[in-house]
Amino acid sequence: MSERPPKNICLMGSTGSIGRQAIDVITGSRNFRIVSMSAHSNTSLFTKQIKKIKPETACITNSEAFKKYGRTTAGPTKIFPPEKLSALCSDKKIDIVLAGSSGSSALIPILDALSKGKTVAIANKEPIVMAGDILCAAAKKHGGKILPVDSEHSAVFQCIENSKAPAEKIYITASGGAILGAGRKKISPEFILAHPVWKMGKKITVDSSTGMNKGLEVIEAHHLFAMDFSKIKVLLHPKALIHGMVEFADGSVSAYLSAPDMRIPISYALNYPQKMKMRNFMDFSNMNLTLEKYPAEKFICFKLALEAGKKGGLYPASLVGANETAVSAFLAKRIPFARIAHIIKKTLSETPDMRYNIPNVLRIEKWAKEYAEKLIK
Ligand code: NDP
Ligand code: MG
């Protein structure tokens, strides 16, 4: 039997938590080849990755780091500056773009790739939150495909894919982040980063504790599954084994379970619609699964995200910008944990009214970062 040629992957954010796990999945399979990859500022890890993987092209997305790197080749790999990222993602050779960078900077590369009809496996949630309508419309118009990597969305996607009936309601689960059991402890970055279930990048770990991550995920689900906000429910599930559920017209519910290991949704998005052999088997003989009401009252950022998502337009971009600045300030110990929500709330309330399009989405996100920074100073 003749083997299929490997799929060519462009991996954005190779040095991050998602990127490193994606490399694990990809290098463990003959079905894929990383043709291009990007990192932002961690050039020492990036150099090691390039040496091992030998992609054809690589991009350093931080201009300072690119200048400091000072070379345009590393072995057989050509190294490009930030402005080349879109071209690398949209290159005709690429079959799948895996968006694993953090923040909003991959928005244009993702949009360009979808506009070229590419498949984008998307972990990077900020671009969907900010411009989900535009990205989904571009995919539809040009035959591109958005495959979710975020574990809850991968779960819901698979429940929907496996049923021929439309979803009536979807549920995503939340493990609760670090602060649920914190009591009156001082909430420091060190405390928050010791997240109980998932090992992730710093920003998303803080987002999980403020409730922002779940709020962003509800907006993400709204776009990915074209589902009204009233039909997207969040449940508290500290064990993080059930990631998503879908309810159908007859009241039956499909649930998706897996170990809390991001390599599973990463590998599913890359292998879709197939599943790749992995060693992640669950032991059901002593499993106590609890699902509870999500305590939204404890998570002000969750509520702020939901409000911004429901208002739509440029509010989600303002939310993403303000949150990014507030979370960086918290991690740098410039503000206490409780101020994150205040800064986002104030920024949202002052968000200028403009038309919803890509230039304005980017403009408002930048404005929100600057406005939030002024509130911090
Ligand atoms: P990390 O902080 O671990 O990694 C971020 C990656 O993006 C690194 O490669 C980093 O490069 C790069 N990066 C940082 N800033 C920029 C920038 N301004 N422009 C371009 N690239 C940048 O994050 P995670 O891997 O945890 O998360 C990545 C994305 O995936 C986020 O959007 C997150 O919400 C989402 N996600 C993550 C999950 C997880 O388990 N980690 C689960 C579900 C979703 P460098 O290190 O070289 O500076
Ligand atoms: Mg998630």
Coordinates of C-alpha atoms and ligand atoms in Angstrom, one line a residue:
M1 CA 0.0 0.0 0.0
S2 CA 1.5 3.4 -1.0
E3 CA 2.0 5.8 1.9
R4 CA 0.4 9.2 1.7
P5 CA 2.9 12.1 1.5
P6 CA 3.3 14.0 4.8
K7 CA 1.2 17.1 5.4
N8 CA 3.2 20.3 5.4
I9 CA 2.8 22.3 8.6
C10 CA 3.4 25.9 9.4
L11 CA 3.7 26.1 13.2
M12 CA 3.3 29.6 14.8
G13 CA 4.5 30.0 18.3
S14 CA 6.8 26.9 18.4
T15 CA 8.5 28.0 21.6
G16 CA 5.3 28.2 23.7
S17 CA 3.4 25.6 25.6
I18 CA 1.2 24.7 22.6
G19 CA 4.1 25.0 20.2
R20 CA 6.3 22.6 22.2
Q21 CA 3.5 20.0 22.6
A22 CA 2.7 20.4 18.8
I23 CA 6.4 19.5 18.1
D24 CA 6.0 16.4 20.3
V25 CA 3.0 15.3 18.3
I26 CA 4.4 16.2 14.9
T27 CA 7.8 14.7 15.3
G28 CA 6.3 11.5 16.7
S29 CA 4.4 10.9 13.4
R30 CA 5.4 10.3 9.8
N31 CA 2.2 12.0 8.7
F32 CA 3.6 15.5 9.1
R33 CA 6.5 17.7 8.3
I34 CA 7.1 21.2 9.8
V35 CA 8.0 23.3 6.7
S36 CA 8.0 26.7 8.5
M37 CA 7.8 27.9 12.1
S38 CA 7.8 31.1 14.1
A39 CA 8.7 32.2 17.6
H40 CA 8.7 35.7 19.1
S41 CA 11.6 36.4 21.4
N42 CA 13.0 33.1 22.8
T43 CA 15.7 32.8 20.2
S44 CA 17.8 30.4 22.2
L45 CA 15.0 27.7 22.3
F46 CA 14.0 28.6 18.7
T47 CA 17.6 28.0 17.6
K48 CA 17.6 24.5 19.2
Q49 CA 14.2 23.7 17.6
I50 CA 15.4 24.8 14.2
K51 CA 18.6 22.7 14.5
K52 CA 16.5 19.6 15.3
I53 CA 13.6 20.1 12.9
K54 CA 15.3 21.8 10.0
P55 CA 12.3 23.6 8.6
E56 CA 12.7 25.3 5.2
T57 CA 11.8 28.7 6.7
A58 CA 11.5 30.3 10.1
C59 CA 10.3 33.7 11.3
I60 CA 11.2 35.7 14.4
T61 CA 8.2 37.9 15.1
N62 CA 9.8 40.3 17.5
S63 CA 11.8 42.9 15.5
E64 CA 14.3 43.5 18.3
A65 CA 14.9 39.8 18.7
F66 CA 15.2 39.4 14.9
K67 CA 17.8 42.2 14.7
K68 CA 19.8 40.8 17.6
Y69 CA 19.7 37.3 16.0
G70 CA 21.6 38.9 13.2
R71 CA 21.5 36.0 10.7
T72 CA 19.3 35.1 7.7
T73 CA 20.1 31.4 7.7
A74 CA 20.5 28.7 10.3
G75 CA 21.8 25.5 8.5
P76 CA 19.4 24.8 5.7
T77 CA 16.7 27.1 7.2
K78 CA 16.1 30.6 5.9
I79 CA 15.2 33.1 8.7
F80 CA 12.7 35.9 8.1
P81 CA 11.7 39.1 9.8
P82 CA 8.2 39.6 11.4
E83 CA 6.6 41.1 8.3
K84 CA 7.1 37.8 6.4
L85 CA 5.0 35.7 8.7
S86 CA 1.8 36.0 6.7
A87 CA 3.6 35.0 3.5
L88 CA 5.0 31.9 5.2
C89 CA 1.5 30.9 6.5
S90 CA -0.1 31.4 3.1
D91 CA 2.7 29.7 1.1
K92 CA 1.2 27.3 -1.4
K93 CA 3.2 24.4 0.0
I94 CA 1.5 24.6 3.4
D95 CA -1.4 22.2 4.1
I96 CA -2.1 23.2 7.7
V97 CA -1.3 26.3 9.7
L98 CA -1.1 25.6 13.5
A99 CA -1.8 28.8 15.3
G100 CA -0.1 28.4 18.7
S101 CA 1.2 31.9 19.3
S102 CA -0.4 34.0 22.1
G103 CA -2.1 37.3 21.8
S104 CA -3.5 39.0 18.8
S105 CA -0.5 39.3 16.5
A106 CA -1.4 36.2 14.4
L107 CA -4.8 37.7 13.4
I108 CA -3.6 38.9 9.9
P109 CA -1.5 35.7 9.1
I110 CA -4.6 33.6 10.1
L111 CA -6.9 35.7 8.0
D112 CA -4.5 35.6 5.0
A113 CA -4.1 31.8 5.3
L114 CA -7.9 31.3 5.5
S115 CA -8.3 33.6 2.5
K116 CA -6.0 31.3 0.6
G117 CA -8.3 28.3 1.5
K118 CA -5.9 26.8 4.0
T119 CA -6.8 24.8 7.0
V120 CA -6.0 26.6 10.2
A121 CA -5.8 24.5 13.4
I122 CA -6.4 27.2 16.0
A123 CA -5.3 27.2 19.6
N124 CA -4.7 31.0 19.6
K125 CA -8.1 32.2 20.8
E126 CA -7.6 36.0 20.9
P127 CA -7.9 36.4 17.1
I128 CA -11.2 34.5 17.0
V129 CA -12.5 36.5 19.9
M130 CA -11.6 39.8 18.3
A131 CA -12.6 39.0 14.7
G132 CA -14.5 35.7 14.7
D133 CA -17.2 37.0 12.2
I134 CA -14.5 38.1 9.7
L135 CA -12.4 35.0 10.1
C136 CA -15.4 32.6 9.7
A137 CA -16.7 34.6 6.7
A138 CA -13.2 34.4 5.1
A139 CA -13.0 30.7 5.6
K140 CA -16.5 30.2 4.1
K141 CA -15.8 32.4 1.1
H142 CA -12.4 30.9 0.2
G143 CA -12.9 27.3 1.2
G144 CA -10.6 27.6 4.3
K145 CA -11.2 25.5 7.4
I146 CA -10.9 26.4 11.0
L147 CA -10.3 23.4 13.3
P148 CA -10.4 24.1 17.0
V149 CA -7.5 23.1 19.2
D150 CA -8.7 24.6 22.5
S151 CA -9.7 21.5 24.4
E152 CA -13.3 22.5 25.1
H153 CA -13.9 23.4 21.5
S154 CA -12.2 20.4 20.1
A155 CA -14.6 18.4 22.4
V156 CA -17.7 20.1 21.3
F157 CA -16.6 19.9 17.6
Q158 CA -16.2 16.2 17.9
C159 CA -19.6 15.7 19.6
I160 CA -21.2 17.7 16.7
E161 CA -19.1 15.9 14.0
N162 CA -20.1 12.5 15.4
S163 CA -23.8 13.3 15.3
K164 CA -25.9 13.9 12.2
A165 CA -28.3 16.1 14.2
P166 CA -27.8 19.8 14.9
A167 CA -26.7 20.9 18.3
E168 CA -29.4 22.6 20.5
K169 CA -27.1 23.6 23.3
I170 CA -23.4 23.3 24.1
Y171 CA -21.6 23.0 27.4
I172 CA -17.9 23.8 28.0
T173 CA -16.3 22.9 31.3
A174 CA -14.0 25.0 33.5
S175 CA -11.5 23.5 36.0
G176 CA -11.8 26.8 38.1
G177 CA -8.2 28.0 38.0
A178 CA -6.0 28.5 41.1
I179 CA -8.2 30.9 43.1
L180 CA -11.3 28.8 43.8
G181 CA -9.7 27.2 46.9
A182 CA -7.5 30.2 47.8
G183 CA -9.7 31.6 50.6
R184 CA -8.1 34.8 51.8
K185 CA -4.6 34.0 50.7
K186 CA -2.6 36.8 49.0
I187 CA -3.0 36.2 45.3
S188 CA 0.5 36.6 43.8
P189 CA 1.6 35.7 40.3
E190 CA 3.6 32.7 41.9
F191 CA 0.4 31.4 43.5
I192 CA -1.7 31.8 40.3
L193 CA 0.9 30.1 38.1
A194 CA 0.8 27.0 40.2
H195 CA -2.3 26.0 38.3
P196 CA -3.9 22.8 39.5
V197 CA -4.7 20.9 36.3
W198 CA -3.3 22.3 33.0
K199 CA 0.3 23.3 32.4
M200 CA 0.0 26.3 30.1
G201 CA 1.6 29.7 29.2
K202 CA 1.6 32.4 31.9
K203 CA -1.1 34.6 30.3
I204 CA -3.7 31.9 29.8
T205 CA -3.0 30.6 33.3
V206 CA -3.8 34.0 34.8
D207 CA -6.8 34.2 32.5
S208 CA -8.0 30.8 33.9
S209 CA -7.9 32.3 37.4
T210 CA -9.7 35.5 36.6
G211 CA -12.5 33.7 34.6
M212 CA -11.4 35.6 31.5
N213 CA -10.3 32.4 29.8
K214 CA -13.7 30.9 30.1
G215 CA -15.3 34.1 28.9
L216 CA -13.0 34.2 25.9
E217 CA -13.9 30.6 25.3
V218 CA -17.6 31.3 25.3
I219 CA -17.1 34.0 22.6
E220 CA -14.8 31.5 20.7
A221 CA -17.6 28.9 20.8
H222 CA -20.2 31.5 19.7
H223 CA -18.1 32.0 16.5
L224 CA -16.9 28.5 15.9
F225 CA -20.3 26.8 16.2
A226 CA -22.5 29.8 15.1
M227 CA -24.3 29.4 18.4
D228 CA -26.3 32.1 20.2
F229 CA -24.8 33.1 23.6
S230 CA -28.0 31.9 25.4
K231 CA -27.3 28.3 24.2
I232 CA -23.6 28.2 25.4
K233 CA -23.3 27.0 29.1
V234 CA -20.3 26.7 31.3
L235 CA -20.0 24.1 34.0
L236 CA -17.5 23.8 36.8
H237 CA -15.6 20.5 36.5
P238 CA -12.4 20.6 38.6
K239 CA -11.0 17.2 37.3
A240 CA -10.9 18.5 33.7
L241 CA -11.8 15.1 32.1
I242 CA -15.1 16.1 30.5
H243 CA -14.1 19.0 28.2
G244 CA -17.4 19.7 26.3
M245 CA -20.9 18.4 25.8
V246 CA -23.6 18.8 23.2
E247 CA -27.3 18.6 23.8
F248 CA -29.7 17.6 21.0
A249 CA -33.4 18.2 20.3
D250 CA -34.5 15.0 22.0
G251 CA -32.7 15.9 25.2
S252 CA -29.9 13.4 24.7
V253 CA -26.4 14.7 25.5
S254 CA -23.0 13.6 24.0
A255 CA -20.0 14.3 26.2
Y256 CA -16.4 14.1 25.2
L257 CA -13.8 12.9 27.7
S258 CA -10.0 12.7 27.6
A259 CA -7.0 13.1 29.9
P260 CA -6.2 16.8 30.3
D261 CA -3.4 16.7 27.8
M262 CA -3.3 19.3 25.0
R263 CA -1.5 16.9 22.7
I264 CA -4.8 15.1 22.2
P265 CA -6.7 18.1 20.7
I266 CA -3.6 19.2 18.8
S267 CA -3.2 15.8 17.2
Y268 CA -6.9 15.6 16.4
A269 CA -6.9 18.9 14.6
L270 CA -3.8 17.8 12.6
N271 CA -5.1 14.3 11.8
Y272 CA -8.7 15.3 11.3
P273 CA -10.9 13.4 10.6
Q274 CA -8.6 10.5 11.7
K275 CA -7.2 9.8 15.1
M276 CA -3.5 9.1 15.7
K277 CA -2.3 6.4 18.1
M278 CA -1.3 8.0 21.5
R279 CA -0.9 6.5 25.0
N280 CA -3.5 8.4 26.9
F281 CA -5.9 5.8 28.2
M282 CA -8.3 6.6 31.0
D283 CA -9.1 4.4 33.9
F284 CA -12.8 4.4 34.5
S285 CA -12.8 1.9 37.4
N286 CA -12.5 4.6 40.1
M287 CA -13.6 7.9 38.5
N288 CA -15.6 10.4 40.4
L289 CA -16.8 13.0 37.9
T290 CA -18.6 16.1 39.3
L291 CA -20.3 18.8 37.3
E292 CA -21.5 21.9 39.1
K293 CA -22.9 25.3 38.3
Y294 CA -20.0 27.6 37.3
P295 CA -19.7 30.2 40.1
A296 CA -19.8 33.2 37.7
E297 CA -20.2 35.6 40.6
K298 CA -16.6 34.8 41.7
F299 CA -15.3 35.6 38.3
I300 CA -15.8 39.3 37.4
C301 CA -13.7 38.9 34.2
F302 CA -15.9 36.1 33.0
K303 CA -18.9 38.4 33.2
L304 CA -17.1 41.3 31.5
A305 CA -16.1 39.0 28.7
L306 CA -19.6 37.8 28.2
E307 CA -20.9 41.4 28.2
A308 CA -18.3 42.3 25.6
G309 CA -19.1 39.2 23.5
K310 CA -22.8 39.9 23.5
K311 CA -22.3 43.5 22.6
G312 CA -20.1 42.4 19.8
G313 CA -18.6 44.8 17.3
L314 CA -15.3 46.2 18.6
Y315 CA -15.9 45.4 22.3
P316 CA -14.2 42.0 22.2
A317 CA -11.1 43.6 20.7
S318 CA -11.1 46.2 23.5
L319 CA -11.5 43.3 26.0
V320 CA -8.5 41.4 24.6
G321 CA -6.3 44.5 24.5
A322 CA -7.2 45.7 28.1
N323 CA -6.8 42.2 29.4
E324 CA -3.4 41.7 27.9
T325 CA -2.1 44.9 29.4
A326 CA -3.7 44.2 32.8
V327 CA -2.4 40.6 33.0
S328 CA 1.2 41.7 32.0
A329 CA 1.1 44.4 34.7
F330 CA -0.1 41.8 37.3
L331 CA 2.7 39.3 36.3
A332 CA 5.2 42.2 36.6
K333 CA 3.8 42.9 40.1
R334 CA 2.7 46.4 39.1
I335 CA -0.9 45.8 40.1
P336 CA -2.7 43.5 42.5
F337 CA -4.9 40.7 41.2
A338 CA -8.2 42.4 41.9
R339 CA -7.2 45.4 39.7
I340 CA -7.2 43.3 36.6
A341 CA -11.0 43.4 36.4
H342 CA -11.3 47.1 37.2
I343 CA -8.9 48.0 34.4
I344 CA -10.8 45.9 31.9
K345 CA -14.2 47.3 33.0
K346 CA -13.1 50.9 32.8
T347 CA -11.5 50.3 29.4
L348 CA -14.6 48.6 28.0
S349 CA -16.8 51.5 29.2
E350 CA -14.7 54.0 27.3
T351 CA -14.4 52.1 24.1
P352 CA -14.9 54.4 21.1
D353 CA -17.7 53.5 18.7
M354 CA -16.4 52.6 15.2
R355 CA -17.3 50.3 12.3
Y356 CA -16.4 46.7 12.7
N357 CA -13.7 45.8 10.2
I358 CA -10.1 44.5 10.5
P359 CA -8.3 47.9 10.6
N360 CA -10.6 49.1 13.3
V361 CA -10.4 45.8 15.3
L362 CA -6.6 46.2 15.3
R363 CA -6.9 50.0 16.1
I364 CA -9.2 49.4 19.1
E365 CA -7.1 46.6 20.5
K366 CA -4.1 48.9 20.4
W367 CA -6.2 51.8 21.8
A368 CA -7.3 49.5 24.7
K369 CA -3.8 48.5 25.5
E370 CA -2.7 52.1 25.7
Y371 CA -5.8 53.2 27.6
A372 CA -5.3 50.3 30.2
E373 CA -1.6 51.3 30.5
K374 CA -2.6 54.9 31.4
L375 CA -4.9 53.5 34.1
I376 CA -2.1 51.5 35.5
K377 CA 0.5 54.3 35.7
Ligands
NDP1 P1 2.9 30.6 25.7 O1 3.1 31.9 26.5 O2 3.4 29.3 26.4 O3 3.6 30.7 24.3 C1 3.3 31.8 23.4 C2 3.9 31.6 22.1 O4 3.6 32.7 21.3 C3 5.5 31.5 22.2 O5 6.0 30.8 21.1 C4 5.9 33.0 22.1 O6 7.2 33.2 21.6 C5 4.8 33.5 21.1 N1 4.5 34.9 21.3 C6 4.5 35.6 22.4 N2 4.1 36.9 22.2 C7 4.0 37.0 20.9 C8 3.6 38.1 20.0 N3 3.4 39.3 20.5 N4 3.6 37.8 18.7 C9 3.8 36.6 18.2 N5 4.1 35.5 19.0 C10 4.2 35.7 20.3 O7 1.3 30.4 25.4 P2 0.5 29.1 25.2 O8 1.2 28.2 24.3 O9 0.0 28.6 26.5 O10 -0.8 29.7 24.5 C11 -0.8 30.0 23.1 C12 -2.2 30.3 22.6 O11 -3.0 29.1 22.7 C13 -3.0 31.4 23.5 O12 -3.8 32.1 22.7 C14 -3.8 30.5 24.4 O13 -4.9 31.1 24.9 C15 -4.1 29.3 23.6 N6 -4.3 28.1 24.3 C16 -3.3 27.5 25.1 C17 -3.5 26.3 25.8 C18 -2.5 25.7 26.5 O14 -2.7 24.6 27.1 N7 -1.3 26.3 26.6 C19 -4.9 25.7 25.8 C20 -5.8 26.3 24.9 C21 -5.6 27.4 24.2 P3 8.5 33.4 22.5 O15 8.3 32.4 23.6 O16 9.6 33.0 21.6 O17 8.5 34.8 23.0
MG2 MG -9.5 25.8 26.9

